[in-house]
Short mmCIF file of C-alpha atoms and ligand atoms in Angstrom, two decimals:
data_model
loop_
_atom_site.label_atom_id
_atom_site.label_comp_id
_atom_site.label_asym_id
_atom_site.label_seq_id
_atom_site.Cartn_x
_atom_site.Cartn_y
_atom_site.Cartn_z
CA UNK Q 262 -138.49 -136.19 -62.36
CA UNK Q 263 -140.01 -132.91 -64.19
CA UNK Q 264 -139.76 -130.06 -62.03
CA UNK Q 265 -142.29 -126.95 -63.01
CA UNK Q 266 -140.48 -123.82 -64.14
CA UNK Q 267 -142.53 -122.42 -61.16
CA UNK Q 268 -140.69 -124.11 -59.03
CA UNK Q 269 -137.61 -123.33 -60.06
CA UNK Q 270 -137.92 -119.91 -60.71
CA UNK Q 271 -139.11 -120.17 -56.61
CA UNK Q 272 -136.01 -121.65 -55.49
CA UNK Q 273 -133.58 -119.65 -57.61
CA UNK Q 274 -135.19 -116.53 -56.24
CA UNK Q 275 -134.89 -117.59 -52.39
CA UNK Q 276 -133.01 -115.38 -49.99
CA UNK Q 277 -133.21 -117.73 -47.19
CA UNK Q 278 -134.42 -121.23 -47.18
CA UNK Q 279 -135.63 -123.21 -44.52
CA UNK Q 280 -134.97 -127.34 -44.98
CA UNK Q 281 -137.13 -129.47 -42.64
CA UNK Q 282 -136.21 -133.22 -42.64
CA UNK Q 283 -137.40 -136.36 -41.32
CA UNK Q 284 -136.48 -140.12 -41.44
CA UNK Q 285 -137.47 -140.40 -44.98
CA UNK Q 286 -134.23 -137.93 -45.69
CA UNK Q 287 -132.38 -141.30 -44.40
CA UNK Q 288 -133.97 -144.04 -45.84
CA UNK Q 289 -132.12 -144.48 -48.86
CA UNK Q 290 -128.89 -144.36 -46.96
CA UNK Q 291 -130.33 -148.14 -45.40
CA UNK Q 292 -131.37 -146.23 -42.15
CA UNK Q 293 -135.01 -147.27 -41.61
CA UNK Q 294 -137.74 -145.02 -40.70
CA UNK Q 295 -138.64 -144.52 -37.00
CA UNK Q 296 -141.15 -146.75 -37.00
CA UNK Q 297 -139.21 -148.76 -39.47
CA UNK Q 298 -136.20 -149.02 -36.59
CA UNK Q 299 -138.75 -152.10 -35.23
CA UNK Q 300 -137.91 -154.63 -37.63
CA UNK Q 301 -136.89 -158.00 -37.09
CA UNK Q 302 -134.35 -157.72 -33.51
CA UNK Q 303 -137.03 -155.15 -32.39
CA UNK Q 304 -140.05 -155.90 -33.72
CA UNK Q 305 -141.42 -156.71 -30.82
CA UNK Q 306 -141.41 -154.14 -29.50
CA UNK Q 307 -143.34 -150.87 -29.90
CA UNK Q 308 -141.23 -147.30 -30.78
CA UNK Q 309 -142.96 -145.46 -27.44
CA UNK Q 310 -141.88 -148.49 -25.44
CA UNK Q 311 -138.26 -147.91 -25.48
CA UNK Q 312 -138.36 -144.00 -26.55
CA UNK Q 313 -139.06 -143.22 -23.18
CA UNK Q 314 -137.29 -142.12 -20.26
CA UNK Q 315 -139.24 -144.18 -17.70
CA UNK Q 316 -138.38 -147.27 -20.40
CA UNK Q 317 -134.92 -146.57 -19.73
CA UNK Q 318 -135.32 -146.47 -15.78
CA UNK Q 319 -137.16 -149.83 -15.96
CA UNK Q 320 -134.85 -151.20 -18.33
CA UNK Q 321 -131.67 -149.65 -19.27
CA UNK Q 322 -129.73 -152.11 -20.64
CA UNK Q 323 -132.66 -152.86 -22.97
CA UNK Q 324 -133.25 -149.07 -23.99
CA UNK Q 325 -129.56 -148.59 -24.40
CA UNK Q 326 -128.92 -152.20 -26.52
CA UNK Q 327 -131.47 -150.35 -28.93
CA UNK Q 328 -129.55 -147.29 -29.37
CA UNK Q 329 -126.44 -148.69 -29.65
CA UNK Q 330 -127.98 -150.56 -32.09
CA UNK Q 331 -129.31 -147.81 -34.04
CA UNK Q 332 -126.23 -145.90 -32.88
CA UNK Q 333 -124.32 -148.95 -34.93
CA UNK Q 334 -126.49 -148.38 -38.02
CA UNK Q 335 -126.33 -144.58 -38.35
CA UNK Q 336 -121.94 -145.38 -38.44
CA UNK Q 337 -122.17 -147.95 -40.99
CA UNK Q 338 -124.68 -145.72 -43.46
CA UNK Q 339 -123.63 -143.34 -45.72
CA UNK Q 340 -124.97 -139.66 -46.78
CA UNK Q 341 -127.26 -140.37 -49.91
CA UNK Q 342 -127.23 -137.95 -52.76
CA UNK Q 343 -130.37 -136.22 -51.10
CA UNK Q 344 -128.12 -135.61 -48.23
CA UNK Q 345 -125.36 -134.36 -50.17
CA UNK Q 346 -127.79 -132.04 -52.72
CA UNK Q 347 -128.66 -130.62 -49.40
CA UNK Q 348 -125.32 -129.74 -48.48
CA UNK Q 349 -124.96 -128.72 -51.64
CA UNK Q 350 -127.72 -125.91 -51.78
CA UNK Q 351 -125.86 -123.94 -49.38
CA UNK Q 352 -123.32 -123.00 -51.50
CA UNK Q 353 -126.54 -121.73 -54.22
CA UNK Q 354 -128.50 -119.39 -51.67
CA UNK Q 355 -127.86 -116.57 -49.65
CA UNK Q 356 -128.83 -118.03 -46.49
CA UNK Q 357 -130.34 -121.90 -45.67
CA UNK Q 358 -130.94 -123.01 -42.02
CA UNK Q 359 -131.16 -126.84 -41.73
CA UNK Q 360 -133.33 -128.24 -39.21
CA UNK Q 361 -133.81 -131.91 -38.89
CA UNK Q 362 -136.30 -134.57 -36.79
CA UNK Q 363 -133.46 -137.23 -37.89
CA UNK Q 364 -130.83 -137.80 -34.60
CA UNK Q 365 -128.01 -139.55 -37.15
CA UNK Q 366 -124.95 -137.37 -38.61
CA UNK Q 367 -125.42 -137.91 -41.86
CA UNK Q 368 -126.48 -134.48 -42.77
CA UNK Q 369 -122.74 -133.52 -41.30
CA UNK Q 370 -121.12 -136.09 -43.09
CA UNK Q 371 -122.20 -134.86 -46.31
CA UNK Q 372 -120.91 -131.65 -46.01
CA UNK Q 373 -123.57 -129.79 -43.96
CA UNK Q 374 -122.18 -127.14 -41.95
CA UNK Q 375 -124.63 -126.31 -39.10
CA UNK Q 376 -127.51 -128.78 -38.26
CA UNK Q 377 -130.34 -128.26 -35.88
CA UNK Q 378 -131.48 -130.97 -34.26
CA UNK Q 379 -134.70 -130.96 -32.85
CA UNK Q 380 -134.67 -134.49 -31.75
CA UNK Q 381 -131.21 -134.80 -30.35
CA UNK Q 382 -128.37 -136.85 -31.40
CA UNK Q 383 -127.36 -140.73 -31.57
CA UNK Q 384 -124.06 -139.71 -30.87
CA UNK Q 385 -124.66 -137.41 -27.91
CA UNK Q 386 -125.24 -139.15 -24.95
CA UNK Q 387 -125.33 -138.27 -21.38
CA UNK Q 388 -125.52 -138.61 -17.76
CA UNK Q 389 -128.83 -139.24 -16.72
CA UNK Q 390 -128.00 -137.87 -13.90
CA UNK Q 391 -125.49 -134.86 -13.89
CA UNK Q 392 -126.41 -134.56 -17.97
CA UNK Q 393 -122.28 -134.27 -18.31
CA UNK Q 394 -121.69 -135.38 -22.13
CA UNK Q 395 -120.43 -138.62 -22.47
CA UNK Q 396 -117.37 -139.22 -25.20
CA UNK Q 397 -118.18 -142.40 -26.51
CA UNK Q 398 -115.30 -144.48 -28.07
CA UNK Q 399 -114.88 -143.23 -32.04
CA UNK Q 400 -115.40 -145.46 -35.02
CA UNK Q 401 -118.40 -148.28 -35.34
CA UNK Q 402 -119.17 -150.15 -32.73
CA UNK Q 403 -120.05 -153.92 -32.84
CA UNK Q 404 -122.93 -155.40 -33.14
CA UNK Q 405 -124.38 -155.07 -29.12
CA UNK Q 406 -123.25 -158.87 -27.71
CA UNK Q 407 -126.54 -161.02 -27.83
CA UNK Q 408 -127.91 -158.11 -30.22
CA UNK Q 409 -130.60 -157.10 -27.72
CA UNK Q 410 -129.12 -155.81 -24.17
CA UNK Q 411 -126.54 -154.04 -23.31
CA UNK Q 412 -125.46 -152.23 -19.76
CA UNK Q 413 -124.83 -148.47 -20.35
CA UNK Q 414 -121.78 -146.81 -19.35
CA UNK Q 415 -121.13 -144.81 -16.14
CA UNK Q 416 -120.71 -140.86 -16.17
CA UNK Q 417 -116.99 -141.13 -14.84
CA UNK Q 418 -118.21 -137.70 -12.73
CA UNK Q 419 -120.48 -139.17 -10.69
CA UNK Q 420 -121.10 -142.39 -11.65
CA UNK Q 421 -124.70 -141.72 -13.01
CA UNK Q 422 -126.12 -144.12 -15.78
CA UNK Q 423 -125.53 -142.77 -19.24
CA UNK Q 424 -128.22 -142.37 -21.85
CA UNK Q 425 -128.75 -141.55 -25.41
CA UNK Q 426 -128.83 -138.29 -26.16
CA UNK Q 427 -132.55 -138.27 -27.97
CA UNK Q 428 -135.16 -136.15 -27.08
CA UNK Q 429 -137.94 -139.01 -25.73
CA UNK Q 430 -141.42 -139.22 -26.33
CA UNK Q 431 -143.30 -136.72 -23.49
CA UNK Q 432 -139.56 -135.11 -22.70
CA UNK Q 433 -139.65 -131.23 -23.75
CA UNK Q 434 -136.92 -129.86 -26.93
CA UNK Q 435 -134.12 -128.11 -25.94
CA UNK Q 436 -135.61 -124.76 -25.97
CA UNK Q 437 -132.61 -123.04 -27.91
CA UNK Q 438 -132.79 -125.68 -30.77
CA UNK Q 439 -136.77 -125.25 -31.14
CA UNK Q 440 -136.91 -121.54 -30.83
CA UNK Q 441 -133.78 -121.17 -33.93
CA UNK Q 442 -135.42 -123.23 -35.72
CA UNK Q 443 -139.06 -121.16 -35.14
CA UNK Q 444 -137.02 -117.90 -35.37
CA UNK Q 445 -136.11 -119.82 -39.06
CA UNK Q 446 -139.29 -120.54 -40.07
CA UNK Q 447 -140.69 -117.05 -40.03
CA UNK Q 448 -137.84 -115.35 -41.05
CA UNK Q 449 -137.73 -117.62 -43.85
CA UNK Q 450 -139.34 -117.36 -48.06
CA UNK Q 451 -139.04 -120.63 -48.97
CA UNK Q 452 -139.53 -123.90 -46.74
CA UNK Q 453 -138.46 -126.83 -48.11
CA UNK Q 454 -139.78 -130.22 -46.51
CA UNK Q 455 -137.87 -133.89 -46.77
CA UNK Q 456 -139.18 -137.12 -46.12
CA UNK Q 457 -141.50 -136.25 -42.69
CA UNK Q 458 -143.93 -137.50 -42.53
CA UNK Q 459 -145.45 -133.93 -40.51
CA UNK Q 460 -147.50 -135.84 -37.57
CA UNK Q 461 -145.05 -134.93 -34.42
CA UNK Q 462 -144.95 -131.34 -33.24
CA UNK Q 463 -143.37 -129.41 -32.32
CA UNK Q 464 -141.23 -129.92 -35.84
CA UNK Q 465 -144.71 -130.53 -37.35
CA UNK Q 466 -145.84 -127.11 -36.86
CA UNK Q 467 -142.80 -125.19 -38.46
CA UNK Q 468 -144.05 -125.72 -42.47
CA UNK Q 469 -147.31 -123.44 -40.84
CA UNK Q 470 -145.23 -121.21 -39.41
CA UNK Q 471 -143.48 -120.27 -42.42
CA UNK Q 472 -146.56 -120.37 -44.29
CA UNK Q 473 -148.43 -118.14 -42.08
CA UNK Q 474 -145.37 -115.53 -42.03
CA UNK Q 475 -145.39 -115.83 -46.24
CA UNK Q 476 -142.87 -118.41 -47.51
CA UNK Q 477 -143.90 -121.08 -49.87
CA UNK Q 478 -144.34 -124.74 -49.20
CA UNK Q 479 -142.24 -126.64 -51.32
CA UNK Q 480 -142.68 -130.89 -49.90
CA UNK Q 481 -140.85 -133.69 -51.22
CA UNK Q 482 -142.01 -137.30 -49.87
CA UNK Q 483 -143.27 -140.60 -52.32
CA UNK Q 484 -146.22 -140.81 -49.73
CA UNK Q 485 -149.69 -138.13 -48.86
CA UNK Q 486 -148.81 -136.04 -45.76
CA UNK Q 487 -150.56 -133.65 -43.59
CA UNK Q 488 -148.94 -130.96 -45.85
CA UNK Q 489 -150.14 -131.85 -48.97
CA UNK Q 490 -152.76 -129.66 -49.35
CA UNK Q 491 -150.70 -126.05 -47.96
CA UNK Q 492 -147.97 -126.75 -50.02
CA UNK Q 493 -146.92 -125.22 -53.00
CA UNK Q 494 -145.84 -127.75 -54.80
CA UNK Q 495 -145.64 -131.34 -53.78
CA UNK Q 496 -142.81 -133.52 -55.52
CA UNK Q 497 -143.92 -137.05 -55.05
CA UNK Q 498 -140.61 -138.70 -55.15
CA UNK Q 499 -137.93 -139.89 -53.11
CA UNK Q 500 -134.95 -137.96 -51.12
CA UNK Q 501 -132.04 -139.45 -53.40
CA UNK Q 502 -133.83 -138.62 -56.89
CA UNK Q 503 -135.74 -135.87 -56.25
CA UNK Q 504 -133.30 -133.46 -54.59
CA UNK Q 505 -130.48 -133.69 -56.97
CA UNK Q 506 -133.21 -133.05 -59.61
CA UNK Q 507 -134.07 -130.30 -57.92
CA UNK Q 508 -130.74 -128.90 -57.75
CA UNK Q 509 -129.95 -129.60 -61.30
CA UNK Q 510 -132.78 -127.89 -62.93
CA UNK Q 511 -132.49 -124.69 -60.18
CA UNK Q 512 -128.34 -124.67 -61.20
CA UNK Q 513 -127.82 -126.55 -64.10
CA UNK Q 514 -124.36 -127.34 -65.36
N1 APR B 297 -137.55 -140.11 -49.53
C1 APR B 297 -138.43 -139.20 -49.03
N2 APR B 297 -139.37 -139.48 -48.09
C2 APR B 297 -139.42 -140.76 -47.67
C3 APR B 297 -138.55 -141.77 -48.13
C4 APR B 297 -137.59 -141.39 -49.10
N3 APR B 297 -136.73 -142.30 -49.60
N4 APR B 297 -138.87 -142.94 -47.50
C5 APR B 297 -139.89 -142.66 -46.65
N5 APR B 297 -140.23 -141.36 -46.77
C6 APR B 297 -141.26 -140.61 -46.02
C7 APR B 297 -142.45 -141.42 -45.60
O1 APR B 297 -143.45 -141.36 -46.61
C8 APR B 297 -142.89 -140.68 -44.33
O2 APR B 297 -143.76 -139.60 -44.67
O3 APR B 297 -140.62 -140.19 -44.83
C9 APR B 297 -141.59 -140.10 -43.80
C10 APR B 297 -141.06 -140.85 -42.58
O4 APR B 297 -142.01 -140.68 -41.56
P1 APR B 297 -141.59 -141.05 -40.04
O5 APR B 297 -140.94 -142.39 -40.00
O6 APR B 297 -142.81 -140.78 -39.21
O7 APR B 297 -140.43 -140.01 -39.73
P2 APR B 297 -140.54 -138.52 -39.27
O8 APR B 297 -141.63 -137.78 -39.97
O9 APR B 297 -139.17 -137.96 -39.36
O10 APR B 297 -140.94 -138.68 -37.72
C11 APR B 297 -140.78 -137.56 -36.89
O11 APR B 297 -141.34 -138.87 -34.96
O12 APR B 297 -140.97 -141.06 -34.78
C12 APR B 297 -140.69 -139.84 -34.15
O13 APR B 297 -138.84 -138.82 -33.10
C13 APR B 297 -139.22 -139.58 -34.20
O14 APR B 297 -137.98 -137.88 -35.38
C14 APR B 297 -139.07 -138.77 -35.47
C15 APR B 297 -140.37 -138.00 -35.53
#
């Protein structure tokens, strides 16, 4: 992958960098897309179908048998060398605030210090009721039993259902995450875009933000994307190759 001496002079030159990732960031660690997370066990069903909360009061079992699922395949991946050139940026700039649309840890597990996530967490669930965190046990589950439902634990507070701890389609961010990672984007020079494909806002609008306040576009994703034509440079590539690459030629040796 040739990366423009533009580009590099760009990143080298960054006081504080803003990284924006989606579900693309995980793909090459065998976690599918979103929309991807449908196949075979699931594809019958559609994402908004079971990211919702009144899916989960019609059907719990069959909202949290997904998650678990997921939940199951976010334990057993690993951090891809994207992940880790990430993680590995930090140490290069003054200052780079990580936001991400993904909800598994594998921007932690490669080293990552502080992760915002917009869209919540596979591994923070709650009580639907009292929203108490629930611990759930460590290590990787097994497969959900009949690989579809499966009942979801009681808050041992109140007895409450427990539920993933996603944010759903048509439920609001937490406002603290969303306005950090606003506060980020126009504070920031240089915003740096992963495998998203930019269609759900909030996230969505925080590569505009940080245009609109001055810092360049920099996108990296193998497909077209809303941002293509605001950003600075478009590497048309994937996560694992491109952002060691990136890294490399910024820092070599
Ligand atoms: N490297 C980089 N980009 C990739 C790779 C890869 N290996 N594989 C796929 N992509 C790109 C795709 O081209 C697409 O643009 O990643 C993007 C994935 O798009 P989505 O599945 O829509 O994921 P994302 O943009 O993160 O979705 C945002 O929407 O589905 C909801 O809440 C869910 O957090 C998710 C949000």
């Amino acid at each position: 992958m040739r990366i423009v001496p533009a580009l590099i002079e760009t990143l080298r030159r960054t006081r504080h960098l803003l990284v924006l990732t989606g579900a693309g960031a995980s793909a090459e660690s065998g976690i599918p897309t979103f929309r991807d997370a449908l196949t075979g066990l699931w594809s019958r069903f559609d994402a908004a179908s079971l990211a919702t909360p009144d899916a989960f009061a019609r059907d719990p079992d069959l909202v949290w048998g997904w998650y678990a699922w997921r939940r199951m395949k976010a334990l057993q991946a690993a951090p891809n060398p994207g992940h880790r050139a990430i993680a590995a940026l930090a140490a290069r700039v003054p200052r780079l605030t990580l936001v991400t649309q993904n909800v598994d840890d594998l921007h932690e597990r490669a080293g990552s210090p502080a992760v915002l996530h917009l869209h919540g967490s596979l591994h923070a669930p709650r009580c639907v009721r009292c929203a108490r965190p629930f611990d759930l046990a460590p290590g990787v589950p097994d497969e959900p039993e009949g690989g579809r439902r499966l009942a979801p634990p009681r808050c041992p507070q109140c007895g409450g259902a427990i539920r993933p701890g996603v944010v759903w389609f048509g439920e609001s961010l937490v406002p603290a995450v969303l306005d950090a990672a606003e506060a980020a984007a126009r504070a920031c020079d240089l915003c740096l875009t992963v495998g998203t494909a930019s269609l759900v806002y909030p996230a969505a609008a925080l590569p505009g933000i940080a245009r609109d306040a001055g810092a360049a576009l920099v996108q990296v994703n193998p497909s077209p994307t809303p941002l293509d034509g605001m950003a600075r440079h478009t590497l048309r590539g994937t996560c694992a190759e491109v952002l060691p690459a990136l890294l490399a030629a910024a820092w070599p040796g």
